[in-house]
mmCIF file of C-alpha atoms in Angstrom:
data_model
loop_
_atom_site.group_PDB
_atom_site.id
_atom_site.type_symbol
_atom_site.label_atom_id
_atom_site.label_comp_id
_atom_site.label_asym_id
_atom_site.label_seq_id
_atom_site.Cartn_x
_atom_site.Cartn_y
_atom_site.Cartn_z
ATOM 1 C CA MET A 1111 74.566 109.204 34.142
ATOM 2 C CA HIS A 1112 73.249 105.778 33.439
ATOM 3 C CA ALA A 1113 69.783 104.647 32.286
ATOM 4 C CA PHE A 1114 67.948 102.608 34.836
ATOM 5 C CA SER A 1115 66.508 99.191 34.090
ATOM 6 C CA ARG A 1116 62.842 99.022 33.604
ATOM 7 C CA PRO A 1117 60.268 96.280 34.687
ATOM 8 C CA SER A 1118 59.298 94.114 31.796
ATOM 9 C CA PRO A 1119 55.874 94.836 30.383
ATOM 10 C CA ARG A 1120 55.345 91.116 30.304
ATOM 11 C CA LEU A 1121 55.211 90.901 34.083
ATOM 12 C CA SER A 1122 51.811 90.660 35.446
ATOM 13 C CA ARG A 1123 50.404 93.029 38.061
ATOM 14 C CA ARG A 1124 50.537 90.169 40.597
ATOM 15 C CA SER A 1125 54.113 89.537 39.790
ATOM 16 C CA LEU A 1126 55.078 93.199 40.193
ATOM 17 C CA LEU A 1127 53.270 93.369 43.640
ATOM 18 C CA ALA A 1128 54.915 90.275 44.818
ATOM 19 C CA LEU A 1129 58.265 91.505 43.607
ATOM 20 C CA ALA A 1130 57.869 94.753 45.517
ATOM 21 C CA ALA A 1131 56.701 93.093 48.720
ATOM 22 C CA THR A 1132 59.470 90.569 48.629
ATOM 23 C CA ALA A 1133 62.276 93.126 47.934
ATOM 24 C CA ALA A 1134 61.096 95.444 50.663
ATOM 25 C CA THR A 1135 61.852 92.947 53.268
ATOM 26 C CA ALA A 1136 64.884 91.143 51.646
ATOM 27 C CA PRO A 1137 68.097 91.586 53.472
ATOM 28 C CA LEU A 1138 69.972 92.649 50.257
ATOM 29 C CA THR A 1139 72.392 95.383 49.604
ATOM 30 C CA VAL A 1140 72.113 97.341 46.378
ATOM 31 C CA ALA A 1141 74.407 99.772 44.701
ATOM 32 C CA PRO A 1142 73.599 103.505 45.078
ATOM 33 C CA LEU A 1143 70.762 104.566 42.865
ATOM 34 C CA VAL A 1144 71.643 106.864 40.018
ATOM 35 C CA ALA A 1145 69.971 109.740 38.190
ATOM 36 C CA THR A 1146 68.132 108.860 35.078
ATOM 37 C CA PRO A 1147 68.281 111.086 32.035
ATOM 38 C CA ALA A 1148 65.208 112.265 30.163
ATOM 39 C CA ALA A 1149 63.181 109.388 28.700
ATOM 40 C CA ALA A 1150 63.620 108.583 24.971
ATOM 41 C CA ALA A 1151 60.788 109.722 22.889
ATOM 42 C CA SER A 1152 59.639 106.182 22.316
ATOM 43 C CA ASP A 1153 59.286 105.387 25.965
ATOM 44 C CA VAL A 1154 55.918 104.992 27.563
ATOM 45 C CA VAL A 1155 55.606 107.380 30.494
ATOM 46 C CA VAL A 1156 53.133 106.938 33.259
ATOM 47 C CA GLY A 1157 50.453 109.628 32.711
ATOM 48 C CA GLY A 1158 51.730 110.844 29.306
ATOM 49 C CA ALA A 1159 54.955 111.747 27.478
ATOM 50 C CA ARG A 1160 54.878 115.445 28.377
ATOM 51 C CA LEU A 1161 54.990 114.752 32.164
ATOM 52 C CA VAL A 1162 58.522 113.411 31.801
ATOM 53 C CA ALA A 1163 59.888 116.459 30.019
ATOM 54 C CA ASP A 1164 61.873 119.118 31.879
ATOM 55 C CA GLY A 1165 60.385 122.414 32.552
ATOM 56 C CA VAL A 1166 56.764 123.771 32.616
ATOM 57 C CA GLN A 1167 54.106 121.867 30.696
ATOM 58 C CA VAL A 1168 50.871 123.742 29.957
ATOM 59 C CA ASN A 1169 48.547 123.955 26.945
ATOM 60 C CA GLY A 1170 46.313 126.976 26.935
ATOM 61 C CA GLY A 1171 44.558 128.538 29.904
ATOM 62 C CA GLY A 1172 46.447 131.839 30.033
ATOM 63 C CA ALA A 1173 49.634 132.794 31.737
ATOM 64 C CA LEU A 1174 50.619 130.672 34.810
ATOM 65 C CA PRO A 1175 51.293 132.405 38.129
ATOM 66 C CA LYS A 1176 54.657 134.181 38.343
ATOM 67 C CA LYS A 1177 57.296 133.387 40.881
ATOM 68 C CA LEU A 1178 56.755 129.696 40.959
ATOM 69 C CA THR A 1179 60.042 128.479 42.525
ATOM 70 C CA ALA A 1180 59.223 124.875 43.374
ATOM 71 C CA ARG A 1181 61.504 122.291 41.956
ATOM 72 C CA ALA A 1182 58.527 120.237 40.885
ATOM 73 C CA TRP A 1183 54.744 120.769 40.855
ATOM 74 C CA LEU A 1184 51.605 119.393 39.346
ATOM 75 C CA LEU A 1185 47.919 120.557 39.135
ATOM 76 C CA ALA A 1186 45.088 118.123 38.086
ATOM 77 C CA ASP A 1187 41.401 117.811 38.084
ATOM 78 C CA GLN A 1188 40.288 115.361 40.840
ATOM 79 C CA ASP A 1189 37.334 113.866 38.950
ATOM 80 C CA SER A 1190 38.714 113.458 35.421
ATOM 81 C CA GLY A 1191 42.329 113.040 36.387
ATOM 82 C CA GLU A 1192 43.445 115.487 33.727
ATOM 83 C CA VAL A 1193 46.795 117.159 34.439
ATOM 84 C CA LEU A 1194 46.154 120.811 33.699
ATOM 85 C CA ALA A 1195 49.786 121.974 34.159
ATOM 86 C CA SER A 1196 52.998 120.643 35.534
ATOM 87 C CA CYS A 1197 56.682 121.047 36.009
ATOM 88 C CA ARG A 1198 58.985 118.079 36.337
ATOM 89 C CA ALA A 1199 56.092 115.967 37.319
ATOM 90 C CA HIS A 1200 58.230 112.766 37.555
ATOM 91 C CA LEU A 1201 61.228 114.307 39.191
ATOM 92 C CA ARG A 1202 62.143 111.966 42.089
ATOM 93 C CA VAL A 1203 62.731 113.877 45.355
ATOM 94 C CA ALA A 1204 62.493 113.408 49.103
ATOM 95 C CA PRO A 1205 58.753 113.539 49.932
ATOM 96 C CA ALA A 1206 58.891 114.189 53.770
ATOM 97 C CA SER A 1207 55.558 113.631 55.422
ATOM 98 C CA THR A 1208 53.444 113.833 52.301
ATOM 99 C CA LEU A 1209 54.382 110.119 52.030
ATOM 100 C CA LYS A 1210 51.933 109.572 54.920
ATOM 101 C CA MET A 1211 49.183 109.789 52.367
ATOM 102 C CA LEU A 1212 50.367 106.470 51.036
ATOM 103 C CA PHE A 1213 50.582 105.128 54.543
ATOM 104 C CA ALA A 1214 46.918 106.094 55.028
ATOM 105 C CA ASP A 1215 45.858 104.728 51.707
ATOM 106 C CA THR A 1216 47.438 101.430 52.532
ATOM 107 C CA LEU A 1217 46.248 100.977 56.113
ATOM 108 C CA LEU A 1218 43.247 103.248 56.842
ATOM 109 C CA ASP A 1219 40.665 100.566 56.537
ATOM 110 C CA ARG A 1220 42.736 97.940 58.294
ATOM 111 C CA PHE A 1221 41.245 98.663 61.794
ATOM 112 C CA GLU A 1222 37.918 99.843 63.034
ATOM 113 C CA ARG A 1223 37.945 103.515 64.063
ATOM 114 C CA THR A 1224 36.625 102.585 67.570
ATOM 115 C CA GLU A 1225 39.245 99.897 68.210
ATOM 116 C CA ARG A 1226 41.375 100.672 71.284
ATOM 117 C CA TYR A 1227 45.003 99.999 71.727
ATOM 118 C CA ARG A 1228 47.240 100.455 74.817
ATOM 119 C CA VAL A 1229 50.650 101.749 73.743
ATOM 120 C CA THR A 1230 53.825 100.193 75.162
ATOM 121 C CA ASP A 1231 57.453 101.401 75.349
ATOM 122 C CA ALA A 1232 58.321 98.924 72.578
ATOM 123 C CA ASP A 1233 55.765 100.552 70.300
ATOM 124 C CA LEU A 1234 57.602 103.920 70.517
ATOM 125 C CA ALA A 1235 61.184 102.538 70.194
ATOM 126 C CA GLY A 1236 63.193 103.604 67.225
ATOM 127 C CA ILE A 1237 61.390 106.696 66.203
ATOM 128 C CA PRO A 1238 63.998 108.892 64.328
ATOM 129 C CA SER A 1239 65.330 111.735 66.495
ATOM 130 C CA GLY A 1240 63.860 115.090 65.631
ATOM 131 C CA SER A 1241 60.657 113.619 64.244
ATOM 132 C CA SER A 1242 57.330 115.433 64.234
ATOM 133 C CA LEU A 1243 55.275 113.966 67.174
ATOM 134 C CA VAL A 1244 51.754 114.248 68.324
ATOM 135 C CA GLY A 1245 52.500 113.195 71.851
ATOM 136 C CA VAL A 1246 51.660 109.444 72.071
ATOM 137 C CA LYS A 1247 52.645 107.992 75.537
ATOM 138 C CA ALA A 1248 53.358 104.516 76.708
ATOM 139 C CA GLY A 1249 50.753 103.307 79.018
ATOM 140 C CA VAL A 1250 47.920 105.342 77.496
ATOM 141 C CA THR A 1251 45.084 103.698 75.486
ATOM 142 C CA TYR A 1252 44.017 105.362 72.182
ATOM 143 C CA THR A 1253 41.327 104.615 69.691
ATOM 144 C CA VAL A 1254 42.463 104.052 66.117
ATOM 145 C CA GLU A 1255 40.575 107.237 65.225
ATOM 146 C CA GLN A 1256 42.698 109.221 67.631
ATOM 147 C CA LEU A 1257 45.884 107.721 66.200
ATOM 148 C CA TRP A 1258 44.784 108.673 62.707
ATOM 149 C CA GLN A 1259 44.061 112.146 63.856
ATOM 150 C CA GLY A 1260 47.654 112.273 65.192
ATOM 151 C CA VAL A 1261 48.864 111.225 61.766
ATOM 152 C CA PHE A 1262 46.799 113.642 59.676
ATOM 153 C CA LEU A 1263 46.647 116.720 61.982
ATOM 154 C CA ARG A 1264 50.080 116.735 63.575
ATOM 155 C CA SER A 1265 52.008 114.448 61.175
ATOM 156 C CA GLY A 1266 52.963 112.475 64.266
ATOM 157 C CA ASN A 1267 55.662 109.814 63.539
ATOM 158 C CA ASP A 1268 54.852 108.356 66.898
ATOM 159 C CA ALA A 1269 51.231 107.716 65.806
ATOM 160 C CA VAL A 1270 52.616 106.221 62.515
ATOM 161 C CA GLN A 1271 54.790 103.906 64.338
ATOM 162 C CA VAL A 1272 52.064 102.638 66.695
ATOM 163 C CA LEU A 1273 49.715 101.892 63.716
ATOM 164 C CA ALA A 1274 52.535 100.176 61.809
ATOM 165 C CA ARG A 1275 53.296 97.971 64.802
ATOM 166 C CA MET A 1276 49.508 97.249 65.089
ATOM 167 C CA ASN A 1277 49.759 96.160 61.481
ATOM 168 C CA GLY A 1278 52.520 93.698 62.140
ATOM 169 C CA GLY A 1279 55.570 95.929 62.213
ATOM 170 C CA VAL A 1280 57.453 98.614 60.219
ATOM 171 C CA ALA A 1281 58.991 96.189 57.718
ATOM 172 C CA LYS A 1282 55.646 94.624 56.920
ATOM 173 C CA THR A 1283 54.039 98.049 56.519
ATOM 174 C CA VAL A 1284 56.786 99.258 54.286
ATOM 175 C CA ALA A 1285 56.478 96.264 52.057
ATOM 176 C CA GLU A 1286 52.653 96.809 51.784
ATOM 177 C CA MET A 1287 53.043 100.470 51.073
ATOM 178 C CA GLN A 1288 55.537 99.681 48.250
ATOM 179 C CA ALA A 1289 53.102 97.085 46.849
ATOM 180 C CA ARG A 1290 50.261 99.636 47.094
ATOM 181 C CA ALA A 1291 52.400 102.256 45.227
ATOM 182 C CA VAL A 1292 52.958 99.770 42.448
ATOM 183 C CA ASP A 1293 49.242 99.021 42.255
ATOM 184 C CA LEU A 1294 48.491 102.798 42.045
ATOM 185 C CA GLN A 1295 51.114 103.001 39.278
ATOM 186 C CA ALA A 1296 53.234 105.332 41.446
ATOM 187 C CA LEU A 1297 56.480 103.997 39.968
ATOM 188 C CA ASP A 1298 58.622 106.959 41.080
ATOM 189 C CA THR A 1299 58.054 106.036 44.714
ATOM 190 C CA HIS A 1300 60.411 104.099 46.803
ATOM 191 C CA VAL A 1301 59.334 103.512 50.427
ATOM 192 C CA VAL A 1302 61.896 103.186 53.132
ATOM 193 C CA SER A 1303 59.874 104.196 56.228
ATOM 194 C CA PRO A 1304 56.132 104.617 56.579
ATOM 195 C CA ASP A 1305 56.418 108.256 57.942
ATOM 196 C CA GLY A 1306 58.314 109.974 55.123
ATOM 197 C CA TYR A 1307 61.372 110.815 57.286
ATOM 198 C CA ASP A 1308 64.657 111.301 55.443
ATOM 199 C CA HIS A 1309 66.336 107.964 54.656
ATOM 200 C CA ASP A 1310 68.585 106.932 51.823
ATOM 201 C CA GLY A 1311 66.511 106.204 48.744
ATOM 202 C CA GLN A 1312 63.171 107.423 50.206
ATOM 203 C CA LEU A 1313 61.680 109.086 46.998
ATOM 204 C CA SER A 1314 58.582 110.120 45.379
ATOM 205 C CA SER A 1315 57.396 112.730 42.787
ATOM 206 C CA ALA A 1316 54.753 115.373 42.406
ATOM 207 C CA TYR A 1317 52.989 112.985 40.086
ATOM 208 C CA ASP A 1318 52.909 110.053 42.546
ATOM 209 C CA LEU A 1319 51.880 112.270 45.438
ATOM 210 C CA ALA A 1320 48.929 113.558 43.440
ATOM 211 C CA LEU A 1321 47.986 109.914 42.734
ATOM 212 C CA PHE A 1322 47.954 109.172 46.436
ATOM 213 C CA ALA A 1323 45.887 112.246 47.181
ATOM 214 C CA ARG A 1324 43.334 111.658 44.383
ATOM 215 C CA HIS A 1325 42.864 107.977 45.368
ATOM 216 C CA GLY A 1326 42.697 108.745 49.125
ATOM 217 C CA LEU A 1327 40.151 111.472 48.719
ATOM 218 C CA ARG A 1328 37.776 108.931 47.281
ATOM 219 C CA ASP A 1329 37.673 107.283 50.740
ATOM 220 C CA ALA A 1330 35.250 109.090 53.097
ATOM 221 C CA GLY A 1331 37.457 108.437 56.122
ATOM 222 C CA PHE A 1332 40.587 109.761 54.473
ATOM 223 C CA ARG A 1333 38.705 112.885 53.299
ATOM 224 C CA ALA A 1334 37.280 113.488 56.783
ATOM 225 C CA TYR A 1335 40.681 113.053 58.567
ATOM 226 C CA CYS A 1336 42.609 115.363 56.229
ATOM 227 C CA GLY A 1337 39.844 118.018 56.530
ATOM 228 C CA THR A 1338 39.781 118.024 60.263
ATOM 229 C CA ARG A 1339 41.036 121.263 61.647
ATOM 230 C CA THR A 1340 41.265 120.505 65.376
ATOM 231 C CA ALA A 1341 40.708 117.566 67.669
ATOM 232 C CA GLU A 1342 41.178 116.590 71.320
ATOM 233 C CA PHE A 1343 44.043 114.082 71.897
ATOM 234 C CA PRO A 1344 44.539 111.949 74.978
ATOM 235 C CA ALA A 1345 47.114 113.228 77.466
ATOM 236 C CA GLY A 1346 46.690 110.366 79.931
ATOM 237 C CA GLY A 1347 44.924 110.387 83.282
ATOM 238 C CA GLY A 1348 41.612 111.150 81.613
ATOM 239 C CA LYS A 1349 42.869 114.500 80.308
ATOM 240 C CA THR A 1350 43.188 115.661 76.704
ATOM 241 C CA PHE A 1351 44.869 118.443 74.836
ATOM 242 C CA ARG A 1352 43.938 120.106 71.576
ATOM 243 C CA ILE A 1353 45.800 119.420 68.416
ATOM 244 C CA GLU A 1354 45.562 121.539 65.238
ATOM 245 C CA ASN A 1355 46.112 120.670 61.558
ATOM 246 C CA THR A 1356 49.496 121.688 60.356
ATOM 247 C CA ASP A 1357 48.095 122.343 56.927
ATOM 248 C CA ARG A 1358 48.160 126.175 57.017
ATOM 249 C CA LEU A 1359 45.895 126.596 54.082
ATOM 250 C CA LEU A 1360 43.213 124.728 56.111
ATOM 251 C CA SER A 1361 43.944 126.114 59.584
ATOM 252 C CA GLY A 1362 45.069 129.661 58.609
ATOM 253 C CA THR A 1363 48.025 129.814 60.979
ATOM 254 C CA TYR A 1364 51.457 131.485 60.759
ATOM 255 C CA GLY A 1365 50.287 134.284 58.516
ATOM 256 C CA VAL A 1366 48.668 132.045 55.875
ATOM 257 C CA THR A 1367 45.079 132.963 54.859
ATOM 258 C CA PRO A 1368 42.856 129.850 54.741
ATOM 259 C CA TYR A 1369 42.063 128.904 51.148
ATOM 260 C CA PRO A 1370 38.325 128.893 50.370
ATOM 261 C CA GLY A 1371 37.015 125.419 49.758
ATOM 262 C CA MET A 1372 40.173 123.682 51.071
ATOM 263 C CA ILE A 1373 39.822 120.000 51.687
ATOM 264 C CA GLY A 1374 43.408 119.042 52.894
ATOM 265 C CA VAL A 1375 45.509 116.959 52.171
ATOM 266 C CA LYS A 1376 49.096 116.706 53.683
ATOM 267 C CA ASN A 1377 52.190 118.839 54.252
ATOM 268 C CA GLY A 1378 55.663 117.839 55.056
ATOM 269 C CA PHE A 1379 59.119 119.168 55.956
ATOM 270 C CA THR A 1380 62.543 117.825 56.562
ATOM 271 C CA SER A 1381 65.966 119.547 56.369
ATOM 272 C CA ASN A 1382 66.732 117.421 53.250
ATOM 273 C CA ALA A 1383 63.340 117.657 51.519
ATOM 274 C CA GLY A 1384 62.566 121.214 52.368
ATOM 275 C CA ASN A 1385 58.858 122.026 52.368
ATOM 276 C CA THR A 1386 56.448 119.703 50.507
ATOM 277 C CA PHE A 1387 52.773 119.823 50.086
ATOM 278 C CA THR A 1388 49.790 118.177 48.355
ATOM 279 C CA GLY A 1389 46.463 119.896 48.675
ATOM 280 C CA ALA A 1390 42.998 119.745 47.263
ATOM 281 C CA ALA A 1391 40.207 122.397 47.101
ATOM 282 C CA THR A 1392 36.692 122.510 45.698
ATOM 283 C CA ARG A 1393 35.024 125.554 44.117
ATOM 284 C CA ALA A 1394 31.692 125.691 42.169
ATOM 285 C CA GLY A 1395 31.561 121.873 42.215
ATOM 286 C CA ARG A 1396 35.031 121.338 40.795
ATOM 287 C CA THR A 1397 37.925 119.793 42.790
ATOM 288 C CA LEU A 1398 41.518 120.369 41.985
ATOM 289 C CA VAL A 1399 44.505 118.523 43.306
ATOM 290 C CA VAL A 1400 47.966 120.127 43.479
ATOM 291 C CA THR A 1401 51.427 119.103 44.611
ATOM 292 C CA VAL A 1402 54.252 121.617 45.313
ATOM 293 C CA LEU A 1403 57.707 120.336 46.140
ATOM 294 C CA HIS A 1404 60.802 122.152 47.457
ATOM 295 C CA PRO A 1405 60.160 125.799 46.822
ATOM 296 C CA GLU A 1406 63.280 127.986 47.010
ATOM 297 C CA SER A 1407 62.660 129.880 50.161
ATOM 298 C CA GLY A 1408 60.166 130.834 52.940
ATOM 299 C CA HIS A 1409 58.174 128.494 55.176
ATOM 300 C CA ASN A 1410 54.931 129.760 53.625
ATOM 301 C CA ALA A 1411 56.208 129.602 50.033
ATOM 302 C CA VAL A 1412 54.763 126.064 49.551
ATOM 303 C CA TYR A 1413 51.383 127.244 50.642
ATOM 304 C CA GLU A 1414 51.581 130.525 48.663
ATOM 305 C CA GLU A 1415 52.548 128.738 45.452
ATOM 306 C CA THR A 1416 49.870 126.073 46.040
ATOM 307 C CA ALA A 1417 47.166 128.791 46.375
ATOM 308 C CA ALA A 1418 48.490 130.485 43.233
ATOM 309 C CA LEU A 1419 48.134 127.374 41.286
ATOM 310 C CA LEU A 1420 44.694 126.578 42.561
ATOM 311 C CA ASP A 1421 43.538 130.140 41.732
ATOM 312 C CA TRP A 1422 44.865 129.713 38.196
ATOM 313 C CA GLY A 1423 43.197 126.349 37.926
ATOM 314 C CA PHE A 1424 39.831 127.500 38.977
ATOM 315 C CA ALA A 1425 40.005 130.645 36.873
ATOM 316 C CA GLN A 1426 41.809 129.635 33.711
ATOM 317 C CA GLY A 1427 42.171 125.893 34.043
ATOM 318 C CA SER A 1428 38.828 125.154 32.444
ATOM 319 C CA SER A 1429 40.187 126.429 29.118
ATOM 320 C CA ALA A 1430 43.519 124.557 29.411
ATOM 321 C CA ARG A 1431 43.984 121.286 27.501
ATOM 322 C CA ALA A 1432 45.354 118.411 29.464
ATOM 323 C CA VAL A 1433 49.106 117.723 29.245
ATOM 324 C CA GLY A 1434 48.730 114.341 30.890
ATOM 325 C CA THR A 1435 46.555 112.251 33.161
ATOM 326 C CA LEU A 1436 46.501 110.768 36.613
ATOM 327 C CA VAL A 1437 46.217 107.106 35.878
ATOM 328 C CA GLU A 1438 43.882 104.736 37.716
ATOM 329 C CA ALA A 1439 45.086 101.890 39.973
ATOM 330 C CA SER A 1440 45.709 98.640 38.235
ATOM 331 C CA SER A 1441 43.453 96.751 40.637
ATOM 332 C CA GLU A 1442 40.645 99.205 39.829
ATOM 333 C CA GLY A 1443 40.635 98.854 36.123
ATOM 334 C CA GLY A 1444 43.416 101.149 35.221
ATOM 335 C CA THR A 1445 45.535 100.174 32.178
ATOM 336 C CA ARG A 1446 48.995 99.374 33.409
ATOM 337 C CA ALA A 1447 51.840 101.458 31.936
ATOM 338 C CA GLY A 1448 53.423 99.408 29.128
ATOM 339 C CA GLU A 1449 50.154 97.741 28.129
ATOM 340 C CA SER A 1450 49.390 100.314 25.377
ATOM 341 C CA SER A 1451 48.949 99.133 21.795
ATOM 342 C CA ALA A 1452 52.476 100.184 21.098
ATOM 343 C CA GLY A 1453 53.621 97.481 23.514
ATOM 344 C CA GLU A 1454 56.428 99.669 24.832
ATOM 345 C CA ALA A 1455 58.148 99.231 28.186
ATOM 346 C CA PRO A 1456 56.844 101.330 31.139
ATOM 347 C CA HIS A 1457 58.733 104.285 32.327
ATOM 348 C CA ALA A 1458 58.182 105.909 35.759
ATOM 349 C CA GLY A 1459 59.935 109.290 35.355
ATOM 350 C CA ALA A 1460 62.753 111.320 33.982
ATOM 351 C CA GLN A 1461 65.063 112.295 36.822
ATOM 352 C CA ALA A 1462 65.814 111.499 40.482
ATOM 353 C CA SER A 1463 67.158 112.989 43.601
ATOM 354 C CA SER A 1464 67.787 111.022 46.833
ATOM 355 C CA ALA A 1465 67.477 111.794 50.451
ATOM 356 C CA GLU A 1466 70.919 112.076 52.173
ATOM 357 C CA GLY A 1467 71.851 110.168 55.247
ATOM 358 C CA GLY A 1468 70.190 107.020 56.561
ATOM 359 C CA GLY A 1469 67.878 107.126 59.561
ATOM 360 C CA PRO A 1470 68.763 105.873 63.128
ATOM 361 C CA ASP A 1471 67.852 102.607 64.673
ATOM 362 C CA GLY A 1472 65.795 100.119 62.611
ATOM 363 C CA TRP A 1473 64.183 102.612 60.226
ATOM 364 C CA GLY A 1474 67.246 103.326 57.975
ATOM 365 C CA ALA A 1475 67.956 99.583 57.776
ATOM 366 C CA LEU A 1476 64.907 99.260 55.515
ATOM 367 C CA GLY A 1477 66.586 101.584 52.974
ATOM 368 C CA GLY A 1478 68.341 100.188 49.882
ATOM 369 C CA THR A 1479 66.336 97.013 50.133
ATOM 370 C CA GLY A 1480 65.979 94.644 47.207
ATOM 371 C CA GLY A 1481 66.916 95.481 43.680
ATOM 372 C CA ALA A 1482 63.394 94.931 42.523
ATOM 373 C CA VAL A 1483 62.105 98.007 44.488
ATOM 374 C CA ALA A 1484 65.105 99.934 43.175
ATOM 375 C CA LEU A 1485 63.993 99.101 39.659
ATOM 376 C CA LEU A 1486 60.520 100.273 40.330
ATOM 377 C CA ALA A 1487 61.610 103.373 42.137
ATOM 378 C CA GLY A 1488 64.272 104.498 39.653
ATOM 379 C CA GLY A 1489 67.578 106.117 40.540
ATOM 380 C CA ALA A 1490 68.842 108.884 42.803
ATOM 381 C CA TYR A 1491 71.572 111.452 43.126
ATOM 382 C CA ALA A 1492 72.530 113.472 46.031
ATOM 383 C CA LEU A 1493 70.045 116.219 46.911
ATOM 384 C CA ARG A 1494 71.661 119.305 48.346
ATOM 385 C CA ARG A 1495 70.889 119.613 52.067
ATOM 386 C CA ARG A 1496 68.942 122.658 52.937
ATOM 387 C CA ARG A 1497 69.783 124.666 56.020
ATOM 388 C CA ARG A 1498 66.995 125.337 58.451
ATOM 389 C CA ARG A 1499 65.877 128.866 57.796
ATOM 390 C CA SER A 1500 65.518 131.519 60.562
ATOM 391 C CA GLY A 1501 62.209 131.857 62.230
ATOM 392 C CA GLU A 1502 59.607 129.058 62.955
ATOM 393 C CA VAL A 1503 61.102 125.752 61.916
ATOM 394 C CA PRO A 1504 58.675 122.726 61.834
ATOM 395 C CA PRO A 1505 59.845 119.384 63.308
ATOM 396 C CA GLU A 1506 60.899 116.880 60.750
ATOM 397 C CA GLY A 1507 59.034 114.054 59.060
#
């Protein structure tokens, strides 16, 4: 194992953003990323030193739910940003479609909801085989609102690709997402494709995904989309078909009981990442955000463990003392990691795992880009590939 290099605390936020955007499009080859060991006690950790520690972190509030099998998870208060409990909050793993929260946070206000766009064959070229799709068709005209419904409800990589091309292309969108992650201080995140599909080096963490959800939920449009249960989607020829939100705690499908007060936010699955989920719910005026990554087994385990953590948070979480905090975006007044009075270097997280295998066509070519993004995203080691389990298997991405 080797320690990874860290950005200098003397770099300005503008410099970091420019560095990320430049690196994401630079045609450079970088060495494989490596796992990083636990941070030294003197390191400054984004969100607090306890969040980089291995194992469960909690301070009061009673016993946590039993049978929490997720490799990493985090529970936080939406309003205060206080992290109530966590486990390997900064572990870097493949995020699957939960990364679409960052895609939305980056592009959601770029186009008017009523803007119309006629999709071409070129717009749909290069989508990874096996991707989750909403059913976007060439020759059909869609509103921006309908495309975002395809992203949020059906996790459609086809809808993501069309919006990315409307934004100037996949490479430009990836660069903007990486810059946005840096601004949000989500330094565990390395963006390779805008949809979250498995690619070499596509990484995030429970902490970063909670940051994306918390910031996104402050936007009325984001909140409305992720809370939509069903919508009518164009099928061409003036016809539509119904799409349903794949968040089972919201829709109550496949044997999952809808969670009271559920807001959203985003689920994901790939054969490499396993099941991933970031959700938020409100009860008695309090909103909690939770991320659960890679539970050991069962397609509903990610929802069951999310519900259990939310139940604990609403019942016992009020008496728990914070073990960390979800930081604010640098551009919105947040103190950038490393600008503490101690003047120590920023540290994103403790460990890393990478997605195996590059993606097809032009998507995978964006992986391993630019050493600067690698420095921001940290390292990676091979993540064991999970076999698809028997029963209902969701499409990937």
